[in-house]
Amino acid sequence: MYAVKTQPPLLSDPRRRRGGFLRPILFLFLLLFLPPAIPHLLSSRDPAPPSRPADAIFVLTGGEGRIPEGYRAWSGGAARELYILGAGRGVPISRVVPEGSRIPAEALSRIHVEGWSENTLENAFSAKSAVGERKYSSVILVTSDYHIPRAYLVFRKVLPPGVSLSAIRVRPERGAGASWRWARRHFLEGWKYWGYRLLLRWE
């Protein structure tokens, strides 16, 4: 009885080849999208505004709905003072704050519009100046939900450790292309977060 020799197949198993092709693609996908997703997942643990009023609300301009949301929180009693950071030099309150022209004088004196800061880090240093000057112990940060991880990181690094910091997330408006804008902003902000972590390590 003679043993029959078998030749190995000329082509390997297609399923094995397909798996070998998909693994590096999956690895690249995770490498590209997992790091920017982590800050947004972790930011869900950032403190929400306290039940008692804070000393001040800091609204970071540059995103849709931020100023109206900050104004609603302030007028609802969430804090005594309202700061609009990065509004532009020489911009009057009536053009920045909703109902600015109809706010009583006493309340208007508790709204502050700052125009020199142009990015998140400068916003934080502007807030630090107000906190130090007025001896605030608790503040609320108001910005877009996609911006929260980076903004909270910067403010927590710049503000004095003893100052209580919480955040209000501003949800984007709905409309055509909203889902695409949401995904793109979260992706870009996630990577910016890691860039700022590296930057702040050397500050």
Coordinates of C-alpha atoms in Angstrom, one line a residue:
M1 CA 0.0 0.0 0.0
Y2 CA 1.6 3.2 -1.1
A3 CA 1.0 6.5 0.7
V4 CA -0.4 9.2 -1.5
K5 CA 1.5 12.4 -1.4
T6 CA -0.6 15.6 -1.2
Q7 CA 0.4 18.9 -2.5
P8 CA -0.3 22.0 -0.4
P9 CA -2.9 24.3 -2.0
L10 CA -1.5 26.8 -4.4
L11 CA -3.6 29.5 -2.6
S12 CA -4.2 29.7 1.1
D13 CA -7.6 29.7 2.7
P14 CA -9.5 32.9 1.6
R15 CA -10.9 33.3 5.2
R16 CA -7.4 33.3 6.6
R17 CA -6.2 35.9 4.1
R18 CA -9.2 38.0 4.7
G19 CA -8.6 37.9 8.5
G20 CA -4.9 38.8 8.0
F21 CA -6.0 41.8 5.9
L22 CA -8.6 43.1 8.3
R23 CA -6.5 42.9 11.5
P24 CA -4.1 45.8 10.5
I25 CA -7.1 47.8 9.3
L26 CA -8.9 47.3 12.6
F27 CA -5.7 48.2 14.5
L28 CA -5.3 51.5 12.5
F29 CA -8.9 52.3 13.0
L30 CA -8.5 51.9 16.8
L31 CA -5.3 53.9 16.8
L32 CA -7.0 56.7 15.0
F33 CA -10.4 56.9 16.8
L34 CA -9.8 55.4 20.3
P35 CA -7.5 58.2 21.7
P36 CA -9.8 61.1 20.8
A37 CA -12.8 59.2 22.2
I38 CA -11.2 58.6 25.7
P39 CA -11.4 62.3 26.8
H40 CA -15.1 62.5 26.0
L41 CA -15.8 59.3 27.9
L42 CA -13.8 60.4 30.9
S43 CA -15.4 63.9 30.9
S44 CA -18.7 62.4 31.9
R45 CA -17.3 62.3 35.4
D46 CA -16.7 66.1 35.6
P47 CA -18.7 67.7 38.3
A48 CA -22.1 69.2 37.5
P49 CA -23.1 72.6 38.9
P50 CA -23.8 72.5 42.7
S51 CA -27.2 73.0 44.1
R52 CA -26.2 76.2 45.8
P53 CA -25.2 79.3 43.7
A54 CA -21.6 79.6 42.7
D55 CA -19.6 82.8 42.8
A56 CA -19.3 83.1 39.0
I57 CA -20.1 81.6 35.6
F58 CA -17.5 81.8 32.9
V59 CA -18.8 81.4 29.4
L60 CA -16.4 80.7 26.6
T61 CA -17.4 82.2 23.3
G62 CA -16.9 80.6 20.0
G63 CA -19.6 78.0 19.9
E64 CA -23.3 78.1 19.1
G65 CA -25.6 78.5 22.1
R66 CA -23.0 79.1 24.7
I67 CA -23.9 82.6 25.7
P68 CA -27.7 82.0 25.8
E69 CA -27.1 78.9 27.9
G70 CA -24.7 80.8 30.3
Y71 CA -27.2 83.7 30.5
R72 CA -30.1 81.3 31.3
A73 CA -28.1 79.7 34.1
W74 CA -27.0 83.0 35.6
S75 CA -30.5 84.6 35.4
G76 CA -31.8 81.4 37.0
G77 CA -29.6 82.0 40.0
A78 CA -26.8 79.5 39.3
A79 CA -24.2 82.2 40.1
R80 CA -23.9 85.8 41.2
E81 CA -21.5 87.0 38.5
L82 CA -21.5 86.3 34.8
Y83 CA -18.4 86.5 32.6
I84 CA -18.4 86.3 28.8
L85 CA -14.8 85.5 27.8
G86 CA -13.3 86.2 24.4
A87 CA -16.2 88.3 23.1
G88 CA -14.0 90.7 21.2
R89 CA -12.6 94.1 22.1
G90 CA -15.0 97.0 22.4
V91 CA -18.2 94.8 22.0
P92 CA -21.1 96.3 24.1
I93 CA -23.1 94.0 26.4
S94 CA -26.2 94.7 24.4
R95 CA -24.7 92.9 21.4
V96 CA -23.4 89.9 23.4
V97 CA -25.9 89.1 26.1
P98 CA -29.6 88.2 25.4
E99 CA -31.9 91.0 26.5
G100 CA -28.8 93.1 27.3
S101 CA -30.6 96.4 26.7
R102 CA -33.5 95.5 29.1
I103 CA -31.4 94.2 32.1
P104 CA -31.8 96.3 35.3
A105 CA -28.7 98.3 36.3
E106 CA -27.9 96.3 39.4
A107 CA -28.0 93.0 37.5
L108 CA -26.0 94.6 34.6
S109 CA -23.2 95.5 37.0
R110 CA -22.7 91.7 37.6
I111 CA -22.2 90.9 33.9
H112 CA -18.6 91.3 32.6
V113 CA -17.6 91.1 29.0
E114 CA -13.9 90.4 28.3
G115 CA -12.5 90.8 24.8
W116 CA -8.8 90.1 24.8
S117 CA -8.6 86.3 25.2
E118 CA -8.6 84.4 21.9
N119 CA -8.2 80.7 22.8
T120 CA -9.0 78.3 25.6
L121 CA -5.7 78.8 27.5
E122 CA -6.1 82.6 27.4
N123 CA -9.7 82.2 28.5
A124 CA -8.5 80.3 31.6
F125 CA -5.9 82.9 32.5
S126 CA -8.6 85.6 32.1
A127 CA -10.8 83.7 34.5
K128 CA -7.8 83.2 36.9
S129 CA -7.4 86.9 37.1
A130 CA -11.0 87.5 38.0
V131 CA -10.9 84.6 40.5
G132 CA -7.8 86.0 42.2
E133 CA -9.0 89.6 42.2
R134 CA -12.5 88.8 43.7
K135 CA -11.5 85.8 45.8
Y136 CA -14.0 83.4 44.2
S137 CA -14.2 79.9 45.7
S138 CA -16.6 78.3 43.2
V139 CA -17.1 78.8 39.5
I140 CA -19.0 77.2 36.7
L141 CA -17.6 76.7 33.2
V142 CA -20.0 77.0 30.2
T143 CA -19.0 75.7 26.8
S144 CA -20.0 73.3 24.1
D145 CA -20.2 69.6 25.0
Y146 CA -17.4 68.7 22.5
H147 CA -15.2 71.4 24.1
I148 CA -15.7 70.4 27.7
P149 CA -12.8 67.8 28.1
R150 CA -10.1 70.3 26.9
A151 CA -11.6 73.4 28.5
Y152 CA -12.1 71.6 31.9
L153 CA -8.5 70.3 31.7
V154 CA -7.1 73.8 31.1
F155 CA -9.2 75.6 33.7
R156 CA -8.5 73.0 36.3
K157 CA -4.7 73.4 35.6
V158 CA -4.8 77.2 35.6
L159 CA -7.2 78.0 38.4
P160 CA -6.1 77.7 42.0
P161 CA -6.5 74.2 43.4
G162 CA -8.9 75.4 46.1
V163 CA -11.4 76.8 43.6
S164 CA -14.4 74.5 43.0
L165 CA -14.9 74.0 39.3
S166 CA -18.0 72.5 37.6
A167 CA -19.3 72.6 34.1
I168 CA -22.5 73.1 32.0
R169 CA -22.5 71.4 28.6
V170 CA -24.1 73.2 25.7
R171 CA -25.6 70.8 23.2
P172 CA -25.4 71.7 19.5
E173 CA -28.4 72.8 17.6
R174 CA -30.1 70.3 15.3
G175 CA -30.3 70.7 11.6
A176 CA -28.9 69.6 8.3
G177 CA -25.4 68.0 8.7
A178 CA -25.7 68.1 12.5
S179 CA -24.5 64.5 13.0
W180 CA -21.5 65.0 10.8
R181 CA -20.5 68.2 12.6
W182 CA -20.9 66.4 16.0
A183 CA -18.6 63.6 14.9
R184 CA -16.0 65.9 13.4
R185 CA -15.9 68.3 16.4
H186 CA -15.6 65.4 18.9
F187 CA -12.8 63.8 16.8
L188 CA -10.8 67.0 16.5
E189 CA -11.3 68.1 20.1
G190 CA -10.3 64.7 21.3
W191 CA -6.9 65.0 19.6
K192 CA -6.6 68.7 20.8
Y193 CA -7.1 67.4 24.3
W194 CA -4.0 65.2 24.2
G195 CA -2.0 68.1 22.6
Y196 CA -3.0 70.3 25.5
R197 CA -2.1 67.7 28.0
L198 CA 1.4 67.6 26.6
L199 CA 1.6 71.4 26.5
L200 CA 0.4 71.8 30.1
R201 CA 2.9 69.3 31.4
W202 CA 5.6 71.9 30.7
E203 CA 3.8 74.9 32.0

